[in-house]
C-alpha positions as semicolon CSV with decimal commas, in nm:
position;residue;x (nm);y (nm);z (nm)
1;R;4,321;9,252;6,235
2;S;4,117;9,144;6,534
3;N;3,850;8,987;6,314
4;K;4,109;8,792;6,113
5;R;4,273;8,672;6,435
6;Q;3,933;8,558;6,565
7;Q;3,867;8,363;6,243
8;L;4,201;8,185;6,279
9;L;4,135;8,119;6,647
10;H;3,791;7,966;6,578
11;W;3,936;7,744;6,306
12;S;4,220;7,633;6,534
13;R;3,981;7,541;6,815
14;A;3,754;7,351;6,575
15;M;4,050;7,145;6,451
16;Q;4,144;7,037;6,804
17;A;3,969;6,740;6,957
18;T;3,982;6,909;7,297
19;A;4,041;7,275;7,374
20;L;4,393;7,345;7,497
21;P;4,422;7,597;7,783
22;I;4,658;7,821;7,584
23;S;4,409;7,849;7,297
24;G;4,181;8,048;7,527
25;D;4,450;8,274;7,673
26;G;4,458;8,612;7,497
27;S;4,761;8,723;7,700
28;C;4,961;8,462;7,504
29;D;4,795;8,545;7,170
30;N;4,600;8,220;7,209
31;G;4,919;8,026;7,137
32;F;4,986;8,188;6,798
33;L;5,346;8,294;6,746
34;H;5,379;8,365;6,375
35;R;5,169;8,380;6,063
36;L;5,213;8,515;5,716
37;D;5,022;8,823;5,608
38;V;4,663;8,757;5,505
39;P;4,709;8,781;5,123
40;S;4,993;8,528;5,151
41;S;4,978;8,155;5,199
42;G;5,204;7,943;5,412
43;L;5,304;7,851;5,762
44;I;5,117;7,940;6,077
45;L;5,309;7,871;6,398
46;A;5,103;7,796;6,708
47;A;5,199;7,634;7,038
48;K;4,992;7,366;7,208
49;T;5,136;7,427;7,555
50;Y;5,263;7,725;7,752
51;Q;5,610;7,569;7,771
52;A;5,623;7,535;7,392
53;Y;5,490;7,892;7,349
54;Y;5,764;8,049;7,562
55;D;6,037;7,828;7,411
56;L;5,932;7,913;7,054
57;Q;5,893;8,281;7,144
58;L;6,251;8,286;7,274
59;Q;6,378;8,116;6,956
60;L;6,203;8,379;6,742
61;R;6,339;8,670;6,948
62;V;6,703;8,558;6,950
63;G;6,700;8,460;6,582
64;D;6,739;8,084;6,625
65;M;6,442;8,009;6,401
66;I;6,519;8,017;6,028
67;R;6,234;8,151;5,814
68;D;6,261;8,089;5,440
69;Y;6,001;8,196;5,186
70;A;5,935;8,170;4,812
71;V;5,817;8,508;4,681
72;L;5,686;8,614;4,340
73;C;5,739;8,984;4,268
74;H;5,704;9,232;3,983
75;G;5,997;9,319;3,757
76;W;6,331;9,153;3,707
77;V;6,525;9,159;4,031
78;P;6,896;9,180;3,947
79;L;7,085;8,855;4,004
80;S;7,342;9,057;4,199
81;M;7,087;9,170;4,461
82;R;7,146;8,958;4,771
83;T;7,035;9,175;5,064
84;M;6,774;9,440;5,134
85;Q;6,821;9,658;5,442
86;A;6,601;9,944;5,556
87;Q;6,451;10,088;5,870
88;L;6,086;9,979;5,888
89;Y;5,818;10,181;6,061
90;S;5,487;10,009;6,134
91;R;5,167;10,210;6,185
92;E;4,844;10,051;6,307
93;G;4,604;9,992;6,018
94;K;4,842;10,133;5,757
95;A;5,115;9,999;5,533
96;T;5,460;9,960;5,688
97;V;5,699;10,228;5,566
98;A;6,066;10,183;5,475
99;G;6,293;10,477;5,532
100;G;6,473;10,688;5,789
101;Q;6,274;10,603;6,099
102;G;6,175;10,270;6,249
103;K;6,349;9,947;6,339
104;P;6,646;9,806;6,146
105;S;6,561;9,508;5,928
106;R;6,742;9,283;5,686
107;T;6,612;9,046;5,420
108;R;6,838;8,809;5,227
109;L;6,737;8,691;4,883
110;Q;6,841;8,487;4,584
111;V;6,679;8,510;4,243
112;A;6,550;8,164;4,150
113;A;6,389;8,252;3,814
114;H;6,273;8,531;3,585
115;L;5,950;8,516;3,382
116;L;5,847;8,731;3,089
117;Q;5,495;8,686;2,956
118;A;5,368;8,947;2,710
119;V;5,441;9,275;2,895
120;L;5,451;9,119;3,243
121;A;5,795;9,064;3,399
122;L;5,819;8,868;3,726
123;S;6,093;8,732;3,950
124;L;6,073;8,427;4,174
125;L;6,286;8,475;4,484
126;A;6,414;8,256;4,765
127;V;6,394;8,484;5,068
128;R;6,524;8,453;5,425
129;I;6,441;8,714;5,684
130;S;6,703;8,792;5,946
131;T;6,464;9,011;6,145
132;G;6,090;8,967;6,173
133;R;5,927;9,304;6,121
134;K;5,561;9,349;6,024
135;H;5,522;9,312;5,645
136;Q;5,901;9,303;5,614
137;I;5,930;9,115;5,285
138;R;5,644;9,303;5,120
139;C;5,778;9,641;5,236
140;H;6,141;9,573;5,143
141;L;6,050;9,454;4,794
142;A;5,825;9,755;4,733
143;H;6,103;9,981;4,865
144;V;6,348;9,852;4,601
145;G;6,088;9,878;4,324
146;H;5,973;9,514;4,306
147;P;5,640;9,481;4,493
148;T;5,509;9,131;4,557
149;A;5,266;8,997;4,297
150;C;4,893;9,036;4,371
151;D;4,956;9,271;4,662
152;A;4,721;9,569;4,659
153;K;4,865;9,716;4,981
154;Y;5,223;9,764;4,861
């Protein structure tokens, strides 16, 4: 994880015309607030100032920031499935586990499309996370039997 964070940090600094003080401050995660898991593609949220960092951090913690995702997963997710809820337990260096222990988490979803090609069945989902746990979408989908496509970890 540290190596991947360093790669992102070096890229961020190279893209800036001048180094911003927060980009060198490890106590504030160098300004980074949110990123998708490495095998995913999408938004990276980084602050340019300390004021923006703390304001965005507060918005994330109180749930004011809406996070919507498009997710491709294995199998045909039933059209009636709208919510996934499970306790999630995160362990350093290992896959997050859904089950009896951990922090409560909730993922809302809507099936956008189903695809059947030869023996491969996939579902395209519109997903909104209500909480922001580590690997939440990937773990929830694997927990209900529909792991995300191209995901070797879950």
